[in-house]
Short mmCIF file of C-alpha atoms in Angstrom, two decimals:
data_model
loop_
_atom_site.label_atom_id
_atom_site.label_comp_id
_atom_site.label_asym_id
_atom_site.label_seq_id
_atom_site.Cartn_x
_atom_site.Cartn_y
_atom_site.Cartn_z
CA GLU A 1 144.72 147.49 179.41
CA LYS A 2 144.45 145.81 182.79
CA PHE A 3 141.71 143.56 181.64
CA ALA A 4 143.46 143.07 178.43
CA GLU A 5 146.69 141.83 179.80
CA THR A 6 145.22 139.13 181.91
CA GLY A 7 143.92 137.30 178.76
CA GLU A 8 140.88 136.06 180.68
CA TYR A 9 138.18 138.11 179.12
CA ASP A 10 136.47 137.09 175.84
CA LEU A 11 135.14 140.59 175.34
CA ILE A 12 135.92 144.05 176.84
CA ILE A 13 133.21 146.67 176.40
CA GLY A 14 133.93 150.51 176.49
CA VAL A 15 130.71 152.37 177.29
CA GLY A 16 130.33 155.96 175.76
CA PHE A 17 132.04 158.13 173.31
CA THR A 18 134.60 159.39 175.88
CA MET A 19 136.12 155.87 175.86
CA LYS A 20 137.19 155.84 172.15
CA GLU A 21 140.86 156.72 172.67
CA SER A 22 141.23 154.29 175.48
CA VAL A 23 139.68 151.44 173.53
CA MET A 24 141.74 152.13 170.39
CA ALA A 25 145.02 152.25 172.48
CA ALA A 26 144.09 148.85 174.19
CA ALA A 27 142.84 147.27 170.94
CA THR A 28 146.04 148.30 169.12
CA ALA A 29 148.19 146.97 172.06
CA TYR A 30 146.44 143.78 172.40
CA PRO A 31 145.50 142.57 168.94
CA ASP A 32 144.08 139.23 169.93
CA GLN A 33 141.75 140.64 172.48
CA LYS A 34 138.17 141.52 171.34
CA PHE A 35 136.66 144.77 172.24
CA ALA A 36 133.37 146.62 171.68
CA ILE A 37 132.38 150.17 172.02
CA VAL A 38 129.02 151.80 172.53
CA ASP A 39 128.20 155.20 171.23
CA GLU A 40 131.31 155.69 169.05
CA THR A 41 132.87 154.25 165.74
CA ILE A 42 136.36 152.82 165.56
CA THR A 43 137.42 151.67 162.18
CA GLY A 44 140.66 150.01 160.96
CA LEU A 45 141.12 147.73 163.85
CA PRO A 46 140.25 144.00 163.27
CA ASN A 47 139.51 143.43 166.92
CA VAL A 48 136.83 146.19 167.61
CA THR A 49 133.06 146.23 166.83
CA SER A 50 131.21 149.54 167.19
CA LEU A 51 127.68 149.65 168.40
CA THR A 52 126.04 153.05 167.50
CA PHE A 53 122.50 154.27 167.73
CA LYS A 54 120.25 156.46 165.59
CA GLU A 55 119.58 158.79 168.47
CA HIS A 56 117.97 161.13 166.07
CA GLU A 57 115.09 158.81 165.23
CA GLY A 58 114.14 158.26 168.87
CA SER A 59 114.50 161.94 169.54
CA PHE A 60 112.14 162.64 166.61
CA LEU A 61 109.39 160.57 168.28
CA VAL A 62 109.92 162.54 171.77
CA GLY A 63 110.01 165.83 169.72
CA ALA A 64 106.63 165.15 168.07
CA LEU A 65 105.28 164.30 171.49
CA ALA A 66 106.62 167.59 173.01
CA ALA A 67 104.99 169.54 170.24
CA MET A 68 101.58 167.61 170.71
CA MET A 69 101.85 168.47 174.46
CA SER A 70 103.08 172.08 174.24
CA LYS A 71 100.51 174.81 175.06
CA THR A 72 102.95 177.74 174.51
CA GLY A 73 104.37 176.62 171.16
CA THR A 74 107.84 176.71 172.73
CA ILE A 75 109.86 173.70 173.78
CA GLY A 76 113.43 173.25 175.10
CA PHE A 77 116.55 170.98 174.81
CA ILE A 78 119.35 170.68 177.29
CA GLY A 79 122.61 168.97 176.11
CA GLY A 80 125.38 167.94 178.04
CA MET A 81 128.36 168.54 175.79
CA GLU A 82 128.30 169.97 172.17
CA ASN A 83 129.53 167.11 170.11
CA PRO A 84 128.22 164.95 167.25
CA VAL A 85 126.34 162.35 169.42
CA ILE A 86 124.59 164.88 171.58
CA GLN A 87 123.75 167.10 168.46
CA LYS A 88 121.99 164.05 166.89
CA PHE A 89 119.49 164.10 169.87
CA GLU A 90 119.07 167.93 169.41
CA ALA A 91 118.57 167.55 165.57
CA GLY A 92 115.97 164.75 165.83
CA PHE A 93 114.02 166.42 168.50
CA ALA A 94 113.62 169.60 166.55
CA GLN A 95 112.59 167.69 163.39
CA GLY A 96 109.99 165.74 165.37
CA ALA A 97 108.57 168.76 166.77
CA LYS A 98 108.38 170.74 163.35
CA TYR A 99 106.90 167.60 161.96
CA ILE A 100 103.79 168.21 164.17
CA ASN A 101 103.90 172.01 164.24
CA PRO A 102 106.12 173.81 161.71
CA ASP A 103 105.95 177.00 163.73
CA ILE A 104 107.15 175.66 167.12
CA LYS A 105 110.10 177.38 168.72
CA VAL A 106 112.78 174.96 169.79
CA LEU A 107 115.17 176.50 172.32
CA SER A 108 118.49 174.65 172.89
CA VAL A 109 121.24 175.06 175.47
CA TYR A 110 124.37 173.07 176.50
CA ILE A 111 125.74 172.87 179.85
CA GLY A 112 129.47 172.29 178.90
CA GLY A 113 132.41 172.69 181.32
CA SER A 114 134.46 169.70 182.70
CA ASN A 115 131.51 168.21 184.31
CA ALA A 116 128.76 168.40 181.61
CA PHE A 117 127.08 165.15 182.30
CA ASN A 118 127.11 165.46 186.02
CA ASP A 119 126.13 168.93 186.97
CA PRO A 120 122.41 168.96 188.04
CA ALA A 121 122.93 172.58 189.52
CA SER A 122 123.81 173.97 186.10
CA ALA A 123 121.15 172.05 184.32
CA LYS A 124 118.34 173.20 186.74
CA THR A 125 119.33 176.86 186.14
CA LYS A 126 119.55 176.58 182.43
CA THR A 127 116.08 174.77 182.43
CA GLU A 128 114.63 177.59 184.61
CA THR A 129 115.96 180.01 181.86
CA LEU A 130 114.24 178.05 179.11
CA ILE A 131 111.00 177.81 181.11
CA GLN A 132 111.12 181.78 181.76
CA GLN A 133 111.42 181.82 177.78
CA LYS A 134 108.04 179.95 177.72
CA ALA A 135 109.36 176.41 177.10
CA ASP A 136 106.76 174.02 178.55
CA VAL A 137 108.25 170.68 177.56
CA VAL A 138 112.17 170.14 178.14
CA TYR A 139 114.09 167.27 176.82
CA HIS A 140 117.49 166.49 178.13
CA ALA A 141 120.50 164.52 176.70
CA ALA A 142 122.82 165.28 179.65
CA GLY A 143 123.26 162.13 181.66
CA GLY A 144 123.36 162.78 185.54
CA SER A 145 122.70 166.45 184.93
CA GLY A 146 119.07 165.68 183.78
CA ALA A 147 118.22 165.36 187.55
CA GLY A 148 118.30 169.10 187.65
CA VAL A 149 116.15 169.37 184.43
CA PHE A 150 113.37 167.14 186.15
CA GLN A 151 113.57 169.27 189.33
CA ALA A 152 113.08 172.56 187.55
CA ALA A 153 110.27 170.93 185.43
CA LYS A 154 108.44 169.73 188.73
CA GLU A 155 108.76 173.08 190.50
CA LYS A 156 107.68 175.10 187.53
CA ASN A 157 104.85 172.69 186.53
CA VAL A 158 105.95 171.91 183.04
CA TYR A 159 106.71 168.67 181.25
CA ALA A 160 110.26 166.95 181.02
CA ILE A 161 111.45 164.14 178.84
CA GLY A 162 114.03 161.78 179.96
CA VAL A 163 116.84 159.97 178.02
CA ASP A 164 118.68 156.71 177.38
CA SER A 165 116.82 154.60 180.12
CA ASP A 166 113.26 154.68 181.45
CA GLN A 167 113.53 157.71 183.69
CA ASP A 168 109.60 158.14 183.89
CA ASP A 169 109.39 157.16 187.68
CA ILE A 170 112.00 159.59 188.90
CA VAL A 171 109.22 162.29 188.89
CA PRO A 172 106.12 160.50 187.79
CA GLY A 173 103.63 162.54 185.79
CA THR A 174 106.13 165.38 185.12
CA ILE A 175 108.38 163.11 182.95
CA LEU A 176 106.13 162.57 179.80
CA THR A 177 108.28 159.72 178.62
CA SER A 178 112.01 158.91 178.04
CA MET A 179 113.92 158.44 174.75
CA MET A 180 114.89 154.96 175.15
CA LYS A 181 118.20 153.51 173.80
CA TYR A 182 118.14 149.64 173.95
CA VAL A 183 121.68 149.38 174.83
CA ASP A 184 120.93 146.12 176.59
CA ASN A 185 119.87 144.31 173.37
CA THR A 186 122.66 145.42 171.40
CA VAL A 187 125.27 144.43 174.07
CA LEU A 188 123.53 141.10 174.40
CA ASN A 189 123.72 140.47 170.82
CA THR A 190 127.52 141.29 170.63
CA ILE A 191 128.20 138.90 173.47
CA LYS A 192 126.29 136.31 171.69
CA SER A 193 128.25 136.79 168.58
CA VAL A 194 131.38 136.24 170.60
CA VAL A 195 130.11 133.09 172.27
CA ASP A 196 128.93 131.82 168.84
CA GLY A 197 132.14 132.54 167.15
CA ASN A 198 130.73 135.20 164.84
CA PHE A 199 132.39 138.24 166.14
CA LYS A 200 133.39 140.76 163.35
CA ALA A 201 134.92 144.03 163.39
CA GLU A 202 132.18 146.17 162.13
CA THR A 203 130.05 149.24 162.87
CA LYS A 204 126.38 148.49 163.70
CA ILE A 205 123.81 151.17 163.68
CA PHE A 206 120.53 150.61 165.52
CA GLY A 207 117.45 152.91 164.75
CA ILE A 208 113.65 152.46 165.05
CA LYS A 209 113.59 149.70 162.53
CA GLU A 210 116.36 147.77 164.38
CA ASN A 211 114.61 148.28 167.57
CA GLY A 212 117.50 150.25 168.90
CA VAL A 213 115.68 153.29 170.07
CA GLY A 214 112.02 154.32 170.97
CA THR A 215 109.87 155.58 173.85
CA THR A 216 108.75 154.29 177.17
CA ASN A 217 105.24 152.91 177.51
CA PHE A 218 103.99 156.09 179.37
CA GLU A 219 103.12 154.24 182.53
CA PHE A 220 102.45 157.52 184.44
CA THR A 221 101.36 159.82 181.66
CA LYS A 222 99.02 157.70 179.40
CA ASP A 223 95.89 159.79 180.41
CA LYS A 224 97.65 163.00 180.17
CA ILE A 225 98.89 162.22 176.60
CA GLY A 226 95.67 160.57 175.39
CA GLU A 227 94.99 157.66 173.20
CA GLU A 228 94.87 159.85 169.85
CA ASN A 229 98.37 161.07 170.42
CA ILE A 230 99.81 157.73 171.19
CA LYS A 231 98.22 156.42 168.15
CA LYS A 232 99.76 159.23 166.06
CA LEU A 233 103.26 158.47 167.63
CA GLU A 234 102.80 154.78 166.58
CA GLN A 235 101.98 155.99 163.02
CA ILE A 236 105.10 158.09 162.90
CA LYS A 237 107.07 155.24 164.28
CA GLN A 238 105.93 153.07 161.47
CA ASP A 239 106.43 155.77 158.91
CA ILE A 240 110.13 155.99 160.06
CA ARG A 241 110.45 152.12 159.83
CA ASP A 242 109.04 152.11 156.30
CA GLY A 243 111.15 155.03 155.19
CA LYS A 244 108.32 157.52 154.52
CA ILE A 245 109.85 159.82 157.16
CA VAL A 246 113.53 160.24 156.97
CA VAL A 247 115.26 161.78 160.13
CA LYS A 248 118.57 163.56 159.41
CA PRO A 249 121.19 163.24 161.91
#
């Protein structure tokens, strides 16, 4: 509201699903101000555009990779908070893993509490528990808590998978890849639409086909993963693009 009341901003962007109520309140109070929200859907307001992602499609890719790399036949997922966005990561990850190995065990755990996305200590403990249960690849969708996942994976000599941005260099070699969400592309396109006078109140959904999600280029793990597996991932990506593989959210 502080930004909106000045009237000097062409666009105000709320980042993250926790911003939904705030953006709705401000957009209602300032109907002439343009807003965008990332990771959540706001409908019925003519001045808000919603930017959402098919996290389940990107997670399918890293789930497939986790299954290719697992030696124990058990992999793990650590989520921040149980809500529809984070559950999409978990659902896609499990589907991708089972696409490669129908018998794989996917263990899931959520951090919860008032600080779910910034509690590395809890994440580390929970990751260690998954590793004790034989998980040898652990994927997180837990924001800042992910640091604890990486630490546990490094100490216990298993693989981890990062999320949202390229986290591969935090623990090079331990982090197989990160599930990339190209929020930068989508935000840039929204800013362009404002500049060009084409801004619309709509919900945009970005998946693999729209170049909204994907993996990193395996800078530190290319040799560990191997060419054959990387080719297989490329094929899966193409099959999702072509609609041959449909990932359920």
